[in-house]
Tab-separated table of C-alpha atoms in Angstrom:
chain	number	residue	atom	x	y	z
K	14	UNK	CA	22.464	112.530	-36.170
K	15	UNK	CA	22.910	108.633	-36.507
K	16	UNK	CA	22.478	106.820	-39.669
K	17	UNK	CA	21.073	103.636	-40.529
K	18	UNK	CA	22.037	101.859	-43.774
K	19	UNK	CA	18.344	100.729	-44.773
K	20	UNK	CA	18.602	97.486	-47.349
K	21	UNK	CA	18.532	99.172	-50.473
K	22	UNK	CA	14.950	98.514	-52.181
K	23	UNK	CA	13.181	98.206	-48.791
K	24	UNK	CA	12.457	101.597	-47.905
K	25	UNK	CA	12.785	104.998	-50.221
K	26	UNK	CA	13.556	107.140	-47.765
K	27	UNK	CA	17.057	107.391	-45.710
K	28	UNK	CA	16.694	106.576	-42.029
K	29	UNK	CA	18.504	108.593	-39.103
K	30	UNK	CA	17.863	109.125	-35.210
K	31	UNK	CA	18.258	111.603	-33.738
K	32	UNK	CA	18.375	111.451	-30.218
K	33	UNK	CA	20.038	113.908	-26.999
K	34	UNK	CA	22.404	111.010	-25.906
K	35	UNK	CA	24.322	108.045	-27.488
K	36	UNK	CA	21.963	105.636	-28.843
K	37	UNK	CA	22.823	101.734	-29.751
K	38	UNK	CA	20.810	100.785	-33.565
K	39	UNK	CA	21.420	97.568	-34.719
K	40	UNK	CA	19.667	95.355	-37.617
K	41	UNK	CA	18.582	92.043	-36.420
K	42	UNK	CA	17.531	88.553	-37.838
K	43	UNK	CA	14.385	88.881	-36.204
K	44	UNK	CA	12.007	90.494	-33.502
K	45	UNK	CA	9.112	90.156	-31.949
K	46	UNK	CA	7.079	91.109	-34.640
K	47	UNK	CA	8.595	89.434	-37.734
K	48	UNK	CA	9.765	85.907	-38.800
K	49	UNK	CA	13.719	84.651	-39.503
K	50	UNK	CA	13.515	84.165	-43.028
K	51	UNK	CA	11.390	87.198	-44.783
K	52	UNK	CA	11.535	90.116	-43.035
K	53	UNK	CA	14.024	92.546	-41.881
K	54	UNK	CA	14.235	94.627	-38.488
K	55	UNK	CA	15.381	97.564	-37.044
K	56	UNK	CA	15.195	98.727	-33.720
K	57	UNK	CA	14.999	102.138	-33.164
K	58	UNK	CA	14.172	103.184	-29.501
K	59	UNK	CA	14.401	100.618	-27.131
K	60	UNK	CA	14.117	99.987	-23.055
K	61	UNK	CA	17.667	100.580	-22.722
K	62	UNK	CA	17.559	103.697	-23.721
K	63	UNK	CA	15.313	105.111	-20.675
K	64	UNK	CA	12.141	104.448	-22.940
K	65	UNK	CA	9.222	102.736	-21.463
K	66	UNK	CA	8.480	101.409	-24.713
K	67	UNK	CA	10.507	100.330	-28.010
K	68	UNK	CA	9.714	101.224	-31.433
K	69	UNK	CA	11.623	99.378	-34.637
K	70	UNK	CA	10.402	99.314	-38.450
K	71	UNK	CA	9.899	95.924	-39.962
K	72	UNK	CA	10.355	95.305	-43.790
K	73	UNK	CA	8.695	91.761	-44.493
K	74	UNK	CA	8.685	90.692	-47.633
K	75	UNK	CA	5.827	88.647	-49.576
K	76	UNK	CA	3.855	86.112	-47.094
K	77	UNK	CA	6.539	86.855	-44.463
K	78	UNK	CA	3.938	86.013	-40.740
K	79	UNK	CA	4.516	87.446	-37.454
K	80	UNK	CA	5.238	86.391	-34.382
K	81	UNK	CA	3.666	87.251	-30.941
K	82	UNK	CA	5.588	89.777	-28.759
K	83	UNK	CA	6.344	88.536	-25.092
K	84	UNK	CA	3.290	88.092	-22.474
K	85	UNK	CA	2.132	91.221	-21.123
K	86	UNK	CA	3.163	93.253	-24.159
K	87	UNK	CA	0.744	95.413	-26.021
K	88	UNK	CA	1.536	96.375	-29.762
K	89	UNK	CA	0.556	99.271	-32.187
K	90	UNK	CA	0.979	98.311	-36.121
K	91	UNK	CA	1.369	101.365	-38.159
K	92	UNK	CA	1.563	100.271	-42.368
K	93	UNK	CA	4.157	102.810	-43.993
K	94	UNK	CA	4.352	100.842	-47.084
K	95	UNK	CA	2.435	98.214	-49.035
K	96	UNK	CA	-0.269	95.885	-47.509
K	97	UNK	CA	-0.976	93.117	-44.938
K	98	UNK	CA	-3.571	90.985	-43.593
K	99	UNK	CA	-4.028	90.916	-39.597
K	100	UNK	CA	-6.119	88.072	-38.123
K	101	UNK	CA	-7.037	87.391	-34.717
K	102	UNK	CA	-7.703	84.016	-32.693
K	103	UNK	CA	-10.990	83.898	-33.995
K	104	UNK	CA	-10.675	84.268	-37.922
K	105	UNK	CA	-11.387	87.994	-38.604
K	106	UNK	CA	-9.183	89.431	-40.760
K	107	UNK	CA	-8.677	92.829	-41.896
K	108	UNK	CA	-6.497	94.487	-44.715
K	109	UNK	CA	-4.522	96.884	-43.412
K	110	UNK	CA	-3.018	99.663	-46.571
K	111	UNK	CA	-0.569	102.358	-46.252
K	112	UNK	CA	-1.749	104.826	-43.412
K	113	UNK	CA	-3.558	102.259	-41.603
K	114	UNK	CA	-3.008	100.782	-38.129
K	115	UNK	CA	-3.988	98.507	-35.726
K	116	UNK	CA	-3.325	98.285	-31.472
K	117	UNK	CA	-3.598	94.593	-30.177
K	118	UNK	CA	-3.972	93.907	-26.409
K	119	UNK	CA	-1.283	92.494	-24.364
K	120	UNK	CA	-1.916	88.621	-24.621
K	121	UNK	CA	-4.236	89.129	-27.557
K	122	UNK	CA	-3.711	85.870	-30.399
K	123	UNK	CA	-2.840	87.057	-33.841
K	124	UNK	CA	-0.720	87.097	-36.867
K	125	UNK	CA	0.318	89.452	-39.733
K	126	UNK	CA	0.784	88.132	-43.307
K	127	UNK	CA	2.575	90.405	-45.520
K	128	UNK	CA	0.625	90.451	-48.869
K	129	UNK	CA	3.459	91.619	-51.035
K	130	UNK	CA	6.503	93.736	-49.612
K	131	UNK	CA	5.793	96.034	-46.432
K	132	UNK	CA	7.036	98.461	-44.280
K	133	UNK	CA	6.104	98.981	-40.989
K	134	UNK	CA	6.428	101.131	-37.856
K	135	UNK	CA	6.089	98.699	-34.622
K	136	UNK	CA	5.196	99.748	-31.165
K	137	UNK	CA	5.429	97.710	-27.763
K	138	UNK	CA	4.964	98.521	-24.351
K	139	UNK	CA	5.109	95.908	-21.582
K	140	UNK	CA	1.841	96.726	-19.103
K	141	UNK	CA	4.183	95.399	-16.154
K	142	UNK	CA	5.503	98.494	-14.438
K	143	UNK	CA	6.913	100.352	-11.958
K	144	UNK	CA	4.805	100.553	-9.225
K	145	UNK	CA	4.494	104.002	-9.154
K	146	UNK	CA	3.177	103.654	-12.950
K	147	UNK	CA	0.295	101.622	-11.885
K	148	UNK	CA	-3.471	102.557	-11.383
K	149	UNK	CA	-5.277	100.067	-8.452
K	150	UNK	CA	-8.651	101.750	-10.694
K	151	UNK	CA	-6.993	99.558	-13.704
K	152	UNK	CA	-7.197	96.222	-12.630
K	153	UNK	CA	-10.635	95.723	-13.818
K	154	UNK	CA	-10.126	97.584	-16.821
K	155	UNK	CA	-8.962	96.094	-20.412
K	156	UNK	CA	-8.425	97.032	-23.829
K	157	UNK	CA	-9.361	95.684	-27.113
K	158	UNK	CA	-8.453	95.259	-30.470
K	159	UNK	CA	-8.436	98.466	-32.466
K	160	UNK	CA	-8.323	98.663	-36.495
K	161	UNK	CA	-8.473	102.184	-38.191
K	162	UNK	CA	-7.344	104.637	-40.863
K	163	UNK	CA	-5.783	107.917	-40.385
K	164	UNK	CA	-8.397	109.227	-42.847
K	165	UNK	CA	-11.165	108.423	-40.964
K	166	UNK	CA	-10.303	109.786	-37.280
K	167	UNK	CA	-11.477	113.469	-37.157
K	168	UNK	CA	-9.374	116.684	-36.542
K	169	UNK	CA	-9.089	117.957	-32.751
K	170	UNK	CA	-8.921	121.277	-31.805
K	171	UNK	CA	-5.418	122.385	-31.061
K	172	UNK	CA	-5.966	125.862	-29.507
K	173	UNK	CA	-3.292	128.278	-29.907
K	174	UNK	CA	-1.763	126.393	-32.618
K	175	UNK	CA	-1.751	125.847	-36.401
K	176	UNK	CA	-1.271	122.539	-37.385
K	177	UNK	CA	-3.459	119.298	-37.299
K	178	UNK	CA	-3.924	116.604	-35.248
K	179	UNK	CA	-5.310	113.289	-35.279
K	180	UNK	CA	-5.566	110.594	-32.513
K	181	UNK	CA	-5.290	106.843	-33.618
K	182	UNK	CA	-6.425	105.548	-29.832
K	183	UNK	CA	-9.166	106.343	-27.531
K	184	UNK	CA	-8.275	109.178	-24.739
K	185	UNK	CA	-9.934	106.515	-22.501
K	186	UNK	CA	-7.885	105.475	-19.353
K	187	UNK	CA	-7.558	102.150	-19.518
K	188	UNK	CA	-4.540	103.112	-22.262
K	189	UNK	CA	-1.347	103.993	-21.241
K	190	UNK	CA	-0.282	105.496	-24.611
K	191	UNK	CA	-1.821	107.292	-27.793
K	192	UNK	CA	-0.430	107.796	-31.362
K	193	UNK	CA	-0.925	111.036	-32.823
K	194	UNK	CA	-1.001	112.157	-36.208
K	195	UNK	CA	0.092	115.676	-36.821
K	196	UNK	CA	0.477	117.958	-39.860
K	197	UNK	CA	2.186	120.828	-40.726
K	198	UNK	CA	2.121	123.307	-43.590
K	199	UNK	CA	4.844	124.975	-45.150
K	200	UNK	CA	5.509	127.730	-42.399
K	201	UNK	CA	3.743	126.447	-39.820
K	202	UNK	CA	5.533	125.824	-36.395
K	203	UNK	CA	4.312	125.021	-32.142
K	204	UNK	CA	3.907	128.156	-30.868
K	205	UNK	CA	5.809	127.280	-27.129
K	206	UNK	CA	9.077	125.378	-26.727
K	207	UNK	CA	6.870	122.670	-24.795
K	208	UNK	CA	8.382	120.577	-21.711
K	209	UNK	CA	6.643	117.668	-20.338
K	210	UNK	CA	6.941	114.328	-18.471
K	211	UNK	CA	5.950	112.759	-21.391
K	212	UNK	CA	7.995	110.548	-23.562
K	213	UNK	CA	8.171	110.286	-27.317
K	214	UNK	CA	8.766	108.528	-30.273
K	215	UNK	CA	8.489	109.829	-33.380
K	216	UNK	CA	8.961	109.152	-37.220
K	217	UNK	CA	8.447	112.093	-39.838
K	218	UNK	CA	6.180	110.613	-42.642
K	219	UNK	CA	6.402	112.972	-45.112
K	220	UNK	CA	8.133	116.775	-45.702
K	221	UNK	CA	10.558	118.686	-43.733
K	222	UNK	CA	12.058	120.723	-41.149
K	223	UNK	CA	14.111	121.558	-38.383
K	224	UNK	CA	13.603	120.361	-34.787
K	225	UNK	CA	15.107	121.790	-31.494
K	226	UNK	CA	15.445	119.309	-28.576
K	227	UNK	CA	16.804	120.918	-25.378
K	228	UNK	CA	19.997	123.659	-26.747
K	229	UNK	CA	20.401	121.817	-29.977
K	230	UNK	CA	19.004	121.891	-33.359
K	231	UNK	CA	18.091	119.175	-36.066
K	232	UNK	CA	17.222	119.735	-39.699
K	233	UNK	CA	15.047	116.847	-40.665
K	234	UNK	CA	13.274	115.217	-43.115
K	235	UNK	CA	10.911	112.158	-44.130
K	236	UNK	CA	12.224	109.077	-42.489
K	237	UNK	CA	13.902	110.720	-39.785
K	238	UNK	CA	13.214	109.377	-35.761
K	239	UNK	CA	13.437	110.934	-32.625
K	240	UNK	CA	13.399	109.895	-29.547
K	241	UNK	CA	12.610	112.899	-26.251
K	242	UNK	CA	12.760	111.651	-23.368
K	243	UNK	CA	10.758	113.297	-20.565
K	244	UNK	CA	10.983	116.891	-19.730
K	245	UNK	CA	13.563	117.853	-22.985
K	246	UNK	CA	12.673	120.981	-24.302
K	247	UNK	CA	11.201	120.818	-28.156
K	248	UNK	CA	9.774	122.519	-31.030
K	249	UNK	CA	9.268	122.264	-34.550
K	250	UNK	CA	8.899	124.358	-37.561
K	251	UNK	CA	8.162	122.980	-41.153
K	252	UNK	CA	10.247	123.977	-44.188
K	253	UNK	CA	10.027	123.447	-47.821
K	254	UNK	CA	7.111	123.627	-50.109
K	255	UNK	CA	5.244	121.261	-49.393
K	256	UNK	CA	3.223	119.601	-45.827
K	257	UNK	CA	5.067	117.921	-42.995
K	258	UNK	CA	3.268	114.631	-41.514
K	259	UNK	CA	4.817	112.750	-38.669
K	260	UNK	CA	3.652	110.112	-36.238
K	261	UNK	CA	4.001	110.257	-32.989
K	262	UNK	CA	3.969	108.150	-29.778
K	263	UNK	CA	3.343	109.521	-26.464
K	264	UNK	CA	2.457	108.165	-22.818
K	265	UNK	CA	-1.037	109.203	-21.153
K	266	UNK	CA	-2.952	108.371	-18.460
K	267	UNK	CA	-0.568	107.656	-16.160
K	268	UNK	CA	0.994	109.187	-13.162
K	269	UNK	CA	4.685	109.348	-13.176
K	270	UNK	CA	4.993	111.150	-9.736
């Protein structure tokens, strides 16, 4: 398990990855998402890892702005703490709180304006890839903007299992990636060691537990990452007394044969 010395006062909760191979984690003056002068960065999965995506937390402090990520990048906000205020290229603005979220299109014009102090979870996936990644079907397909709460997306089915889940994006083809939003009680746990091609990124939100990736075994808690990589063995099982809630990333939609 890695640790990362968070800025004391920016974020409550220690951060560690936790990951099945050596993993670089580095604080930075800036990224993509956050200006030079108010904000903080760290990156926490990245491309040269194996990922086909990178995921850092931002703390930006009061009227800190963002910055647009590179062309052909798509980008999934996710507030953790505190407020801001996204607008788009033409003038609509909404207020995103703690639990909310927003996916912007690759190419899509806008900016983020950190009311008071924030923390946030950043997403971004390039849409250029591999060939054998890409749809023909897809060329005449596009996303849009996307603004939500995790309170207001209903509860799927999950047969077989126990615990909740929520989906922040459509299921809809034209994405290449969902968020999910899944909760645990005290107890709870998957029922199958799963194995998959898909990849993930995740960040425990609140509670506890202890999390087996391929032969090994991870206690964690809230502000803990992981990154799987495609076909690792995994499962969960929440501890302590009270609910586990963690966010995670996962590719869909797209062939990786």
């Amino acid at each position: 398990m890695y640790s990362v010395p968070y800025p004391s006062g920016t974020f409550d909760l220690l951060l560690n990855l936790v990951a099945e191979s050596s993993v670089l984690v580095f604080w930075c003056s800036h990224s993509h998402l956050i200006d030079r002068t108010n904000t903080l960065g760290a990156y926490l999965i990245t491309p040269a890892m194996g990922s086909h995506f990178a995921m850092y937390l931002a703390n930006m402090q009061e009227n800190a702005r963002s910055a647009l990520p590179p062309h052909d990048v798509e980008r999934f906000i996710f507030v953790v703490q505190g407020s801001a205020m996204l607008t788009n290229a033409s003038g609509v603005s909404s207020k995103l709180m703690v639990d909310s979220y927003a996916y912007l299109p690759p190419n899509f014009e806008h900016s983020l304006r950190a009311e008071g102090s924030a923390t946030l979870v950043v997403f971004e996936r390039s849409i250029v890839k591999p060939l054998y990644y890409r749809y023909a079907s897809l060329e005449n397909h596009i996303t849009e903007q996307i603004v939500g709460s995790t309170d207001k997306q209903p509860l799927l089915e999950t047969p077989g299992e126990v615990f909740q889940l929520r989906k922040l994006l459509p299921q809809a083809v034209p994405f290449d990636f969902n968020i999910h939003i899944m909760d645990f009680q005290p107890g709870d746990f998957l029922n199958v060691k799963e194995v998959h091609y898909n990849q993930h990124g995740l960040l425990l939100l609140e509670g506890q537990g202890i999390y087996r990736l391929g032969d090994s075994w991870y206690p964690v808690q809230a502000g803990d990452v992981i990154w799987m990589a495609p076909f690792v063995p995994q499962w969960y099982a929440a501890l302590g007394k009270t609910r586990t809630r963690y966010l995670l990333y996962k590719d869909v939609n797209r062939n990786p044969l």
